Amino acid sequence: MSPAARRAHRLRGNGVRGNETRGNGARGHGVRALTARALTGRASRFHGSTARAFIARALTARGLTVRAPLAPVLASVLFAACAEEPDDAAEAPAPLELEVDCTRTREGCLAGAATLFVPGAPPTSPDDLEWAPTAGGHRAQLELVPGTLELARGERRYALRVLPAPTVPLLEELGDARTPAVRDRLRAALGEDAARAEDGEAPSRSSEANARRAALLSRLGRVLLTLGEDEDAARTLLAARDAQREAGALTAAVHDAIAAGWVQQQRLWQLGDARRTLASVEELLPELPGARARVLYHRAMLASRLSQLRDADGLLREARALAERFRVIDLIANASLKHAEVLQALGRPEAATEALRAAEPHLEGGCLRAHHAAARGWVALLAAEASGGAAPVGRAPHAALEEALAAYAACDAAPGDRENVQVNLALAAWLRGDLAAAGAHLERAEGATAEVRGWRQALAARVALEGGDAAGALARFDALATRARLAPAPPLQWRAALGRGDALRALGRDADAVEAYRAAEAVLDE
């Protein structure tokens, strides 16, 4: 295979994925914003009696006790075990290292599910935590309740604090519904709050007001997303991100940024905007391991769309490692599935198969089994397309994709899931030479997301060309070239340029066809 052909193959391996809506942060992440402040402090380099006196004052001031009931929340390292007597030459032992995956605010964690990770041996106190070995250390999963906890391993300590999770009565009343009526209620509530603040009837900048506004915007963004109002959804989720940060709700700010970036990347095909949105929360990620794993995953999806497959490979490895450390089950599965697609596109079929197998133990809940079937179908299609016709397509891709369709019908599939599979079924039919079946599947893909519509358009142009309608195919490829350039989407830019060349040749315009092929080669060289 020539260098140009290899590059072409890499771009071909970047089309409609098995499922790109998974892991989008767009569902069910309850908004958490702090309404009560917690005192925090740090003392990491004290010696002897000075350290003990400081520790006693610090614990008393913060209401912490050495044998507190099990009720953690990240606050701060309050002290480190030190030498008995001051000694400038002696290094104080480092504090107990701890990573906490919880719903974080600036002041600590909020009540709810959490995962703790410590490098090396597990803490010895408290003794009612169940620690499981994992790569590099030990992990414990627990439900945080308001209060305090001190973890200890030998003389090393870590103080944790958990804060009550605030509530917004209107959101509790509305539940999980995402209907036009809910959209209108949320917009009305936001408008009423703004009017009261403007009239001086309610403080506009209080922590409680900020938290309520952030929560309402976050829910509204997700309702708009469900209703297909994508541009409004992206704007609202970006406003929610900003409001969450102002309220000090760090995890929620990242989740809203992920959801906004997903809309920009998947629904609106605004890849540059999606990159900027994900970058906007980068500085929050060091203390948010679970959220960091999700951002890495979405950065990998973006890299894949831009044909940066090796970057996507590295990002997915990092995302999966973090997800495994903190038992983010859906992300373990989704990162594995996406990794399989990237590895197949990189020409590593054995590794792709292994990644698909690695996802299998983690497919419980949601639409994960449907995503797995869709990924298997897409990987099989990549393998068939890479053969250049040397191997028959067979029924394997079709069977896996039909399985995915049935599974999506039985789960809460995101908009675009089924249409994505229909486009891939059309590709499978086209590779078999069944133009009628390909056209039928493309008709069923109406309502696809912006990116999938691009792939639908590319395949519809191919079907038209092979069906003898070269002029119609050229018009479709011209329109696709414009859309792909604006995104930008290099894989579709390449397919549009190559398709234009083929259509122009069929029309007898050989000189124009050569220019189109040169444009396709230029995309490969970028």
Short mmCIF file of C-alpha atoms in Angstrom, two decimals:
data_model
loop_
_atom_site.label_atom_id
_atom_site.label_comp_id
_atom_site.label_asym_id
_atom_site.label_seq_id
_atom_site.Cartn_x
_atom_site.Cartn_y
_atom_site.Cartn_z
CA MET A 1 0.00 0.00 0.00
CA SER A 2 1.41 3.41 -0.97
CA PRO A 3 1.87 6.20 1.64
CA ALA A 4 -1.03 8.08 0.08
CA ALA A 5 -3.23 5.00 0.19
CA ARG A 6 -2.33 4.39 3.81
CA ARG A 7 -3.26 7.96 4.67
CA ALA A 8 -6.48 7.55 2.74
CA HIS A 9 -7.26 4.41 4.71
CA ARG A 10 -6.69 6.26 7.97
CA LEU A 11 -9.18 8.90 6.91
CA ARG A 12 -11.65 6.28 5.75
CA GLY A 13 -11.45 4.81 9.22
CA ASN A 14 -12.91 7.95 10.71
CA GLY A 15 -16.50 7.96 9.67
CA VAL A 16 -19.73 7.27 11.47
CA ARG A 17 -18.78 5.49 14.67
CA GLY A 18 -20.52 2.60 16.32
CA ASN A 19 -22.11 5.20 18.56
CA GLU A 20 -20.88 8.71 19.30
CA THR A 21 -23.63 9.73 21.70
CA ARG A 22 -22.37 7.58 24.54
CA GLY A 23 -20.75 9.20 27.53
CA ASN A 24 -22.02 12.63 26.56
CA GLY A 25 -22.61 14.01 30.05
CA ALA A 26 -25.99 15.15 28.80
CA ARG A 27 -28.16 13.09 31.10
CA GLY A 28 -29.00 12.72 34.72
CA HIS A 29 -26.06 14.37 36.44
CA GLY A 30 -27.89 16.17 39.27
CA VAL A 31 -26.58 19.69 39.73
CA ARG A 32 -24.61 20.17 42.91
CA ALA A 33 -23.85 23.65 44.14
CA LEU A 34 -22.60 24.68 47.57
CA THR A 35 -24.86 26.68 49.84
CA ALA A 36 -22.92 26.34 53.10
CA ARG A 37 -19.28 27.28 53.59
CA ALA A 38 -16.79 24.98 55.31
CA LEU A 39 -13.58 26.11 56.95
CA THR A 40 -10.49 24.56 55.47
CA GLY A 41 -6.82 24.89 56.22
CA ARG A 42 -3.49 23.32 55.59
CA ALA A 43 -0.43 22.68 57.73
CA SER A 44 2.04 20.35 56.13
CA ARG A 45 5.48 21.26 57.52
CA PHE A 46 5.43 21.47 61.32
CA HIS A 47 7.64 19.71 63.85
CA GLY A 48 7.17 18.12 67.26
CA SER A 49 5.07 19.90 69.88
CA THR A 50 4.46 22.84 67.55
CA ALA A 51 2.77 20.50 65.10
CA ARG A 52 0.67 18.85 67.80
CA ALA A 53 -0.51 22.20 69.15
CA PHE A 54 -1.41 23.37 65.65
CA ILE A 55 -3.25 20.13 64.93
CA ALA A 56 -5.26 20.37 68.12
CA ARG A 57 -6.32 23.93 67.34
CA ALA A 58 -7.09 23.09 63.72
CA LEU A 59 -9.22 20.07 64.59
CA THR A 60 -11.10 21.95 67.28
CA ALA A 61 -11.72 24.96 65.04
CA ARG A 62 -13.10 22.75 62.30
CA GLY A 63 -15.19 20.53 64.51
CA LEU A 64 -13.15 17.47 63.55
CA THR A 65 -12.59 14.54 65.85
CA VAL A 66 -10.05 11.77 65.49
CA ARG A 67 -12.73 9.09 65.68
CA ALA A 68 -15.42 10.77 63.66
CA PRO A 69 -18.26 8.68 62.24
CA LEU A 70 -17.88 7.56 58.65
CA ALA A 71 -18.99 10.60 56.65
CA PRO A 72 -16.29 11.96 54.33
CA VAL A 73 -15.81 15.02 52.14
CA LEU A 74 -12.65 16.39 50.75
CA ALA A 75 -11.50 19.43 52.68
CA SER A 76 -7.75 19.64 53.09
CA VAL A 77 -4.66 18.06 54.52
CA LEU A 78 -4.69 19.39 58.04
CA PHE A 79 -1.37 18.06 59.15
CA ALA A 80 1.47 15.65 58.52
CA ALA A 81 3.16 13.35 61.00
CA CYS A 82 6.48 14.86 62.05
CA ALA A 83 9.61 14.22 64.08
CA GLU A 84 9.41 14.30 67.89
CA GLU A 85 11.76 17.27 68.18
CA PRO A 86 12.42 20.13 65.76
CA ASP A 87 15.25 19.25 63.40
CA ASP A 88 15.91 21.49 60.42
CA ALA A 89 17.83 18.70 58.71
CA ALA A 90 14.94 16.22 58.94
CA GLU A 91 12.26 16.07 56.27
CA ALA A 92 8.72 15.83 57.58
CA PRO A 93 6.93 12.73 56.25
CA ALA A 94 4.53 13.53 53.44
CA PRO A 95 0.81 13.56 54.28
CA LEU A 96 -1.33 10.61 53.29
CA GLU A 97 -2.07 11.00 49.58
CA LEU A 98 -5.71 10.66 48.69
CA GLU A 99 -7.76 11.20 45.54
CA VAL A 100 -11.52 11.53 45.89
CA ASP A 101 -14.00 11.21 43.06
CA CYS A 102 -17.08 12.97 44.38
CA THR A 103 -19.31 15.91 43.55
CA ARG A 104 -16.81 18.66 44.34
CA THR A 105 -17.25 22.27 45.25
CA ARG A 106 -14.57 24.76 46.20
CA GLU A 107 -15.14 23.91 49.85
CA GLY A 108 -15.29 20.14 49.64
CA CYS A 109 -17.40 17.19 48.52
CA LEU A 110 -21.17 17.06 48.63
CA ALA A 111 -23.12 14.18 50.10
CA GLY A 112 -23.56 11.28 47.71
CA ALA A 113 -21.58 8.51 46.06
CA ALA A 114 -17.79 8.76 46.11
CA THR A 115 -14.70 6.70 45.38
CA LEU A 116 -11.49 7.10 47.37
CA PHE A 117 -8.07 6.12 46.02
CA VAL A 118 -4.79 5.94 47.93
CA PRO A 119 -1.46 4.91 46.44
CA GLY A 120 0.15 1.94 48.13
CA ALA A 121 -1.32 0.27 51.20
CA PRO A 122 -4.86 1.14 52.32
CA PRO A 123 -5.54 3.27 55.41
CA THR A 124 -5.91 1.37 58.66
CA SER A 125 -8.50 3.76 60.09
CA PRO A 126 -11.43 3.79 59.96
CA ASP A 127 -11.69 0.01 59.85
CA ASP A 128 -15.21 -0.13 58.36
CA LEU A 129 -14.12 0.93 54.88
CA GLU A 130 -13.68 -1.86 52.34
CA TRP A 131 -10.54 -1.25 50.29
CA ALA A 132 -9.98 -3.15 47.05
CA PRO A 133 -6.61 -3.38 45.31
CA THR A 134 -6.35 -1.53 42.01
CA ALA A 135 -3.53 -0.34 39.77
CA GLY A 136 -1.09 1.64 41.90
CA GLY A 137 -2.95 1.43 45.18
CA HIS A 138 -6.32 0.75 46.78
CA ARG A 139 -9.85 1.97 46.17
CA ALA A 140 -12.93 2.26 48.37
CA GLN A 141 -16.45 3.10 47.26
CA LEU A 142 -18.90 4.60 49.71
CA GLU A 143 -21.87 6.89 50.17
CA LEU A 144 -20.90 10.22 51.67
CA VAL A 145 -23.14 11.77 54.31
CA PRO A 146 -22.66 15.18 55.92
CA GLY A 147 -19.97 15.08 58.57
CA THR A 148 -16.26 14.47 58.88
CA LEU A 149 -13.85 11.57 58.68
CA GLU A 150 -10.17 11.18 59.36
CA LEU A 151 -8.30 8.53 57.39
CA ALA A 152 -5.10 7.22 58.93
CA ARG A 153 -2.25 4.99 57.83
CA GLY A 154 0.32 4.78 60.58
CA GLU A 155 1.04 8.35 61.61
CA ARG A 156 -0.19 9.77 58.33
CA ARG A 157 -3.59 11.43 58.28
CA TYR A 158 -6.08 12.95 55.89
CA ALA A 159 -9.11 14.92 57.01
CA LEU A 160 -12.26 14.80 54.88
CA ARG A 161 -15.42 16.83 55.09
CA VAL A 162 -18.81 16.21 53.49
CA LEU A 163 -21.33 18.99 52.99
CA PRO A 164 -25.09 18.69 52.51
CA ALA A 165 -26.20 18.67 48.88
CA PRO A 166 -28.47 21.65 48.21
CA THR A 167 -31.90 21.17 46.70
CA VAL A 168 -34.06 23.23 44.36
CA PRO A 169 -37.74 22.47 45.07
CA LEU A 170 -38.85 23.25 41.51
CA LEU A 171 -36.45 20.67 40.08
CA GLU A 172 -37.64 18.06 42.57
CA GLU A 173 -41.22 18.81 41.52
CA LEU A 174 -40.40 18.49 37.81
CA GLY A 175 -38.51 15.22 38.23
CA ASP A 176 -36.77 13.82 35.16
CA ALA A 177 -39.36 14.92 32.59
CA ARG A 178 -38.00 16.70 29.52
CA THR A 179 -41.07 18.04 27.78
CA PRO A 180 -41.95 21.41 26.25
CA ALA A 181 -43.99 22.15 29.38
CA VAL A 182 -40.92 21.57 31.57
CA ARG A 183 -38.85 23.79 29.27
CA ASP A 184 -41.39 26.58 29.64
CA ARG A 185 -41.55 26.22 33.45
CA LEU A 186 -37.77 26.45 33.72
CA ARG A 187 -37.55 29.50 31.47
CA ALA A 188 -40.32 31.19 33.44
CA ALA A 189 -38.57 30.48 36.75
CA LEU A 190 -35.29 31.91 35.48
CA GLY A 191 -37.09 35.00 34.20
CA GLU A 192 -38.93 35.51 37.49
CA ASP A 193 -35.71 35.17 39.49
CA ALA A 194 -33.98 37.73 37.27
CA ALA A 195 -36.90 40.16 37.60
CA ARG A 196 -36.97 39.87 41.40
CA ALA A 197 -33.23 40.47 41.58
CA GLU A 198 -33.53 43.51 39.32
CA ASP A 199 -36.31 44.93 41.51
CA GLY A 200 -34.23 44.33 44.63
CA GLU A 201 -36.66 41.76 46.01
CA ALA A 202 -33.98 39.04 46.10
CA PRO A 203 -30.17 39.13 46.23
CA SER A 204 -28.81 38.46 42.74
CA ARG A 205 -25.29 37.46 43.76
CA SER A 206 -25.87 35.39 46.89
CA SER A 207 -24.50 31.86 46.96
CA GLU A 208 -28.05 30.49 47.19
CA ALA A 209 -29.22 32.54 44.19
CA ASN A 210 -26.16 31.52 42.16
CA ALA A 211 -26.68 27.86 42.99
CA ARG A 212 -30.38 27.98 42.05
CA ARG A 213 -29.67 29.75 38.75
CA ALA A 214 -26.93 27.24 37.89
CA ALA A 215 -29.22 24.31 38.66
CA LEU A 216 -32.09 25.68 36.58
CA LEU A 217 -29.83 26.44 33.61
CA SER A 218 -28.25 23.00 33.77
CA ARG A 219 -31.62 21.24 33.71
CA LEU A 220 -32.96 23.55 30.99
CA GLY A 221 -29.96 22.80 28.77
CA ARG A 222 -30.63 19.08 28.98
CA VAL A 223 -34.34 19.52 28.32
CA LEU A 224 -33.54 21.58 25.22
CA LEU A 225 -31.12 18.88 24.11
CA THR A 226 -33.80 16.21 24.39
CA LEU A 227 -36.24 18.39 22.46
CA GLY A 228 -33.73 18.82 19.62
CA GLU A 229 -33.23 22.56 20.18
CA ASP A 230 -29.51 22.11 19.81
CA GLU A 231 -28.25 25.67 19.42
CA ASP A 232 -30.26 26.87 22.42
CA ALA A 233 -29.09 23.80 24.35
CA ALA A 234 -25.43 24.61 23.70
CA ARG A 235 -25.85 28.26 24.71
CA THR A 236 -27.77 27.33 27.85
CA LEU A 237 -25.27 24.68 28.92
CA LEU A 238 -22.39 27.14 28.48
CA ALA A 239 -24.29 29.63 30.65
CA ALA A 240 -24.84 26.83 33.18
CA ARG A 241 -21.09 26.06 33.17
CA ASP A 242 -20.33 29.70 34.00
CA ALA A 243 -23.01 29.84 36.69
CA GLN A 244 -21.75 26.63 38.29
CA ARG A 245 -18.23 28.04 38.49
CA GLU A 246 -19.54 31.24 40.04
CA ALA A 247 -21.45 29.16 42.59
CA GLY A 248 -18.33 27.11 43.34
CA ALA A 249 -19.80 23.87 41.97
CA LEU A 250 -16.71 22.52 40.23
CA THR A 251 -17.86 19.03 39.20
CA ALA A 252 -21.15 20.39 37.89
CA ALA A 253 -19.30 23.07 35.90
CA VAL A 254 -17.22 20.39 34.17
CA HIS A 255 -20.26 18.21 33.46
CA ASP A 256 -22.10 21.14 31.89
CA ALA A 257 -19.03 21.95 29.77
CA ILE A 258 -18.87 18.31 28.63
CA ALA A 259 -22.55 18.38 27.69
CA ALA A 260 -22.16 21.67 25.79
CA GLY A 261 -19.08 20.36 24.01
CA TRP A 262 -20.94 17.19 23.08
CA VAL A 263 -23.75 19.21 21.49
CA GLN A 264 -21.21 21.31 19.57
CA GLN A 265 -19.24 18.27 18.47
CA GLN A 266 -22.01 15.78 17.75
CA ARG A 267 -25.15 17.75 16.97
CA LEU A 268 -23.89 21.07 15.57
CA TRP A 269 -20.62 19.88 14.05
CA GLN A 270 -18.80 22.90 15.50
CA LEU A 271 -15.53 21.16 16.23
CA GLY A 272 -13.47 24.26 16.96
CA ASP A 273 -16.07 25.47 19.45
CA ALA A 274 -16.15 22.02 21.07
CA ARG A 275 -12.38 22.09 21.55
CA ARG A 276 -12.55 25.51 23.20
CA THR A 277 -15.41 24.42 25.45
CA LEU A 278 -13.50 21.40 26.76
CA ALA A 279 -10.38 23.52 27.26
CA SER A 280 -12.37 26.06 29.29
CA VAL A 281 -12.52 23.75 32.33
CA GLU A 282 -9.02 22.31 32.06
CA GLU A 283 -7.76 24.05 35.20
CA LEU A 284 -10.52 22.43 37.29
CA LEU A 285 -9.58 18.86 36.39
CA PRO A 286 -6.56 18.01 38.63
CA GLU A 287 -8.83 17.53 41.67
CA LEU A 288 -11.72 15.91 39.76
CA PRO A 289 -10.51 12.48 38.60
CA GLY A 290 -13.86 11.19 37.38
CA ALA A 291 -14.63 14.38 35.47
CA ARG A 292 -11.07 14.42 34.15
CA ALA A 293 -11.57 10.94 32.69
CA ARG A 294 -14.73 12.08 30.91
CA VAL A 295 -13.03 15.16 29.46
CA LEU A 296 -10.20 12.96 28.16
CA TYR A 297 -12.77 10.71 26.50
CA HIS A 298 -14.47 13.63 24.77
CA ARG A 299 -11.13 15.07 23.69
CA ALA A 300 -10.40 11.66 22.17
CA MET A 301 -13.67 11.71 20.23
CA LEU A 302 -12.77 15.15 18.92
CA ALA A 303 -9.27 14.03 17.93
CA SER A 304 -10.76 11.06 16.10
CA ARG A 305 -13.11 13.30 14.16
CA LEU A 306 -10.12 15.39 13.10
CA SER A 307 -8.24 12.25 11.95
CA GLN A 308 -5.74 12.64 14.81
CA LEU A 309 -5.94 8.93 15.53
CA ARG A 310 -2.69 8.56 17.47
CA ASP A 311 -3.72 11.42 19.76
CA ALA A 312 -7.09 9.73 20.23
CA ASP A 313 -5.33 6.46 21.06
CA GLY A 314 -3.30 8.06 23.85
CA LEU A 315 -6.23 10.00 25.28
CA LEU A 316 -8.42 6.90 25.40
CA ARG A 317 -5.75 4.90 27.19
CA GLU A 318 -5.50 7.62 29.83
CA ALA A 319 -9.28 7.97 30.13
CA ARG A 320 -9.75 4.22 30.57
CA ALA A 321 -6.99 3.99 33.19
CA LEU A 322 -8.65 6.72 35.28
CA ALA A 323 -12.10 5.20 34.78
CA GLU A 324 -10.83 1.81 35.98
CA ARG A 325 -9.12 3.34 39.01
CA PHE A 326 -12.32 5.05 40.13
CA ARG A 327 -14.78 2.43 38.81
CA VAL A 328 -16.59 4.76 36.41
CA ILE A 329 -18.28 1.75 34.80
CA ASP A 330 -20.03 3.39 31.85
CA LEU A 331 -16.82 5.19 30.91
CA ILE A 332 -14.76 1.99 31.11
CA ALA A 333 -17.15 0.50 28.55
CA ASN A 334 -17.43 3.55 26.31
CA ALA A 335 -13.70 4.26 26.27
CA SER A 336 -13.03 0.62 25.38
CA LEU A 337 -15.56 0.72 22.54
CA LYS A 338 -14.21 3.95 21.14
CA HIS A 339 -10.68 2.61 21.48
CA ALA A 340 -11.63 -0.45 19.43
CA GLU A 341 -12.81 1.80 16.60
CA VAL A 342 -9.64 3.92 16.72
CA LEU A 343 -7.37 0.87 16.83
CA GLN A 344 -9.13 -0.67 13.83
CA ALA A 345 -8.74 2.61 11.94
CA LEU A 346 -5.03 2.55 12.81
CA GLY A 347 -4.77 -0.88 11.18
CA ARG A 348 -4.53 -2.88 14.41
CA PRO A 349 -7.43 -5.35 14.16
CA GLU A 350 -6.20 -7.71 16.90
CA ALA A 351 -5.94 -4.84 19.39
CA ALA A 352 -9.38 -3.62 18.31
CA THR A 353 -10.87 -7.05 18.99
CA GLU A 354 -9.23 -7.12 22.41
CA ALA A 355 -10.67 -3.68 23.24
CA LEU A 356 -14.14 -4.92 22.34
CA ARG A 357 -13.65 -7.91 24.65
CA ALA A 358 -12.42 -5.62 27.43
CA ALA A 359 -15.73 -3.77 27.34
CA GLU A 360 -17.87 -6.89 27.74
CA PRO A 361 -17.80 -7.17 31.57
CA HIS A 362 -19.01 -3.55 31.88
CA LEU A 363 -22.14 -3.48 29.71
CA GLU A 364 -24.84 -3.39 32.37
CA GLY A 365 -27.25 -0.48 32.33
CA GLY A 366 -28.33 2.15 29.86
CA CYS A 367 -27.67 1.46 26.19
CA LEU A 368 -24.21 -0.03 26.67
CA ARG A 369 -25.09 -3.34 25.01
CA ALA A 370 -26.48 -1.44 22.03
CA HIS A 371 -23.30 0.66 21.88
CA HIS A 372 -21.22 -2.53 21.98
CA ALA A 373 -23.13 -4.07 19.07
CA ALA A 374 -22.85 -0.82 17.10
CA ALA A 375 -19.10 -0.70 17.71
CA ARG A 376 -18.70 -4.33 16.61
CA GLY A 377 -20.55 -3.53 13.42
CA TRP A 378 -18.45 -0.45 12.73
CA VAL A 379 -15.16 -2.25 13.38
CA ALA A 380 -16.25 -5.00 10.99
CA LEU A 381 -17.12 -2.38 8.37
CA LEU A 382 -13.72 -0.74 8.75
CA ALA A 383 -12.06 -4.10 8.22
CA ALA A 384 -14.18 -4.77 5.11
CA GLU A 385 -13.50 -1.33 3.65
CA ALA A 386 -9.78 -1.58 4.38
CA SER A 387 -9.59 -4.77 2.32
CA GLY A 388 -10.41 -2.73 -0.78
CA GLY A 389 -12.68 -5.49 -2.04
CA ALA A 390 -10.09 -8.22 -1.51
CA ALA A 391 -12.33 -9.84 1.11
CA PRO A 392 -16.13 -10.21 0.91
CA VAL A 393 -18.11 -8.03 3.30
CA GLY A 394 -20.19 -10.95 4.53
CA ARG A 395 -23.01 -10.71 7.07
CA ALA A 396 -20.98 -9.94 10.19
CA PRO A 397 -21.33 -6.14 10.05
CA HIS A 398 -25.01 -6.37 9.10
CA ALA A 399 -25.83 -8.80 11.91
CA ALA A 400 -24.08 -6.69 14.56
CA LEU A 401 -25.77 -3.50 13.36
CA GLU A 402 -29.22 -5.12 13.30
CA GLU A 403 -28.54 -6.27 16.86
CA ALA A 404 -27.69 -2.68 17.76
CA LEU A 405 -30.96 -1.40 16.26
CA ALA A 406 -32.99 -3.89 18.30
CA ALA A 407 -31.08 -3.02 21.47
CA TYR A 408 -31.59 0.73 20.96
CA ALA A 409 -35.32 0.12 20.61
CA ALA A 410 -35.30 -1.43 24.09
CA CYS A 411 -33.27 1.26 25.89
CA ASP A 412 -33.39 5.02 26.38
CA ALA A 413 -31.49 5.75 23.17
CA ALA A 414 -30.18 9.25 22.62
CA PRO A 415 -31.38 11.15 19.55
CA GLY A 416 -29.32 10.03 16.57
CA ASP A 417 -28.37 6.58 17.91
CA ARG A 418 -30.66 4.62 15.61
CA GLU A 419 -30.03 6.91 12.62
CA ASN A 420 -26.30 6.39 13.07
CA VAL A 421 -26.79 2.64 12.81
CA GLN A 422 -29.02 3.03 9.74
CA VAL A 423 -26.24 4.93 7.94
CA ASN A 424 -23.78 2.18 8.83
CA LEU A 425 -26.24 -0.45 7.56
CA ALA A 426 -26.40 1.55 4.34
CA LEU A 427 -22.61 1.46 4.14
CA ALA A 428 -22.64 -2.31 4.67
CA ALA A 429 -25.19 -2.71 1.86
CA TRP A 430 -23.20 -0.43 -0.46
CA LEU A 431 -20.02 -2.43 0.19
CA ARG A 432 -21.98 -5.56 -0.79
CA GLY A 433 -23.11 -3.82 -3.98
CA ASP A 434 -26.77 -3.71 -2.92
CA LEU A 435 -27.66 -0.13 -3.90
CA ALA A 436 -31.39 -0.59 -3.30
CA ALA A 437 -30.85 -1.71 0.30
CA ALA A 438 -28.34 1.09 0.84
CA GLY A 439 -30.88 3.66 -0.34
CA ALA A 440 -33.59 2.21 1.90
CA HIS A 441 -31.38 2.44 4.98
CA LEU A 442 -30.42 6.02 4.12
CA GLU A 443 -34.11 6.96 3.94
CA ARG A 444 -34.56 5.57 7.46
CA ALA A 445 -31.71 7.77 8.72
CA GLU A 446 -33.78 10.97 8.51
CA GLY A 447 -33.31 13.11 11.62
CA ALA A 448 -29.68 12.15 12.14
CA THR A 449 -27.29 14.45 13.98
CA ALA A 450 -25.30 17.02 11.98
CA GLU A 451 -22.21 14.84 11.66
CA VAL A 452 -24.15 11.71 10.74
CA ARG A 453 -26.05 13.75 8.17
CA GLY A 454 -22.67 14.48 6.60
CA TRP A 455 -21.88 10.77 6.31
CA ARG A 456 -25.40 10.11 5.06
CA GLN A 457 -24.86 12.74 2.37
CA ALA A 458 -21.50 11.23 1.36
CA LEU A 459 -22.99 7.76 1.01
CA ALA A 460 -26.11 9.01 -0.79
CA ALA A 461 -23.82 10.70 -3.32
CA ARG A 462 -21.97 7.41 -3.85
CA VAL A 463 -25.22 5.52 -4.34
CA ALA A 464 -26.36 8.14 -6.87
CA LEU A 465 -23.05 7.95 -8.74
CA GLU A 466 -23.10 4.17 -8.98
CA GLY A 467 -26.76 4.32 -9.97
CA GLY A 468 -25.87 6.43 -13.01
CA ASP A 469 -26.79 9.91 -11.71
CA ALA A 470 -23.37 11.56 -11.96
CA ALA A 471 -24.78 15.10 -12.04
CA GLY A 472 -26.84 14.51 -8.90
CA ALA A 473 -23.85 12.92 -7.19
CA LEU A 474 -21.66 15.92 -8.06
CA ALA A 475 -24.19 18.31 -6.54
CA ARG A 476 -24.24 16.26 -3.33
CA PHE A 477 -20.44 16.09 -3.15
CA ASP A 478 -20.21 19.87 -3.71
CA ALA A 479 -22.60 20.51 -0.82
CA LEU A 480 -20.72 18.05 1.37
CA ALA A 481 -17.39 19.73 0.60
CA THR A 482 -18.75 23.05 1.88
CA ARG A 483 -20.15 21.55 5.08
CA ALA A 484 -17.00 19.54 5.80
CA ARG A 485 -14.75 22.54 5.29
CA LEU A 486 -16.76 24.67 7.72
CA ALA A 487 -16.77 22.02 10.48
CA PRO A 488 -13.83 21.29 9.78
CA ALA A 489 -14.05 17.53 9.25
CA PRO A 490 -11.01 16.18 7.34
CA PRO A 491 -12.40 12.66 6.74
CA LEU A 492 -15.46 14.09 5.02
CA GLN A 493 -13.41 16.74 3.23
CA TRP A 494 -11.37 13.92 1.73
CA ARG A 495 -14.41 11.87 0.76
CA ALA A 496 -16.08 14.92 -0.77
CA ALA A 497 -13.01 15.78 -2.87
CA LEU A 498 -12.52 12.19 -3.99
CA GLY A 499 -16.22 11.84 -4.80
CA ARG A 500 -16.17 15.07 -6.81
CA GLY A 501 -13.30 13.65 -8.85
CA ASP A 502 -15.16 10.43 -9.56
CA ALA A 503 -18.36 12.30 -10.50
CA LEU A 504 -16.48 14.70 -12.78
CA ARG A 505 -14.79 11.79 -14.53
CA ALA A 506 -18.17 10.16 -15.08
CA LEU A 507 -19.33 13.42 -16.67
CA GLY A 508 -16.32 13.48 -18.98
CA ARG A 509 -14.69 16.46 -17.28
CA ASP A 510 -11.28 14.89 -16.85
CA ALA A 511 -9.28 18.09 -16.24
CA ASP A 512 -11.65 19.12 -13.45
CA ALA A 513 -11.48 15.59 -12.05
CA VAL A 514 -7.68 15.81 -11.80
CA GLU A 515 -7.99 19.04 -9.80
CA ALA A 516 -10.48 17.36 -7.46
CA TYR A 517 -8.14 14.42 -6.91
CA ARG A 518 -5.32 16.86 -6.13
CA ALA A 519 -7.58 18.50 -3.55
CA ALA A 520 -8.18 15.08 -1.99
CA GLU A 521 -4.43 14.46 -1.83
CA ALA A 522 -3.95 17.88 -0.20
CA VAL A 523 -6.34 16.88 2.59
CA LEU A 524 -4.22 13.77 3.22
CA ASP A 525 -1.07 15.87 3.37
CA GLU A 526 -2.43 18.33 5.95
#
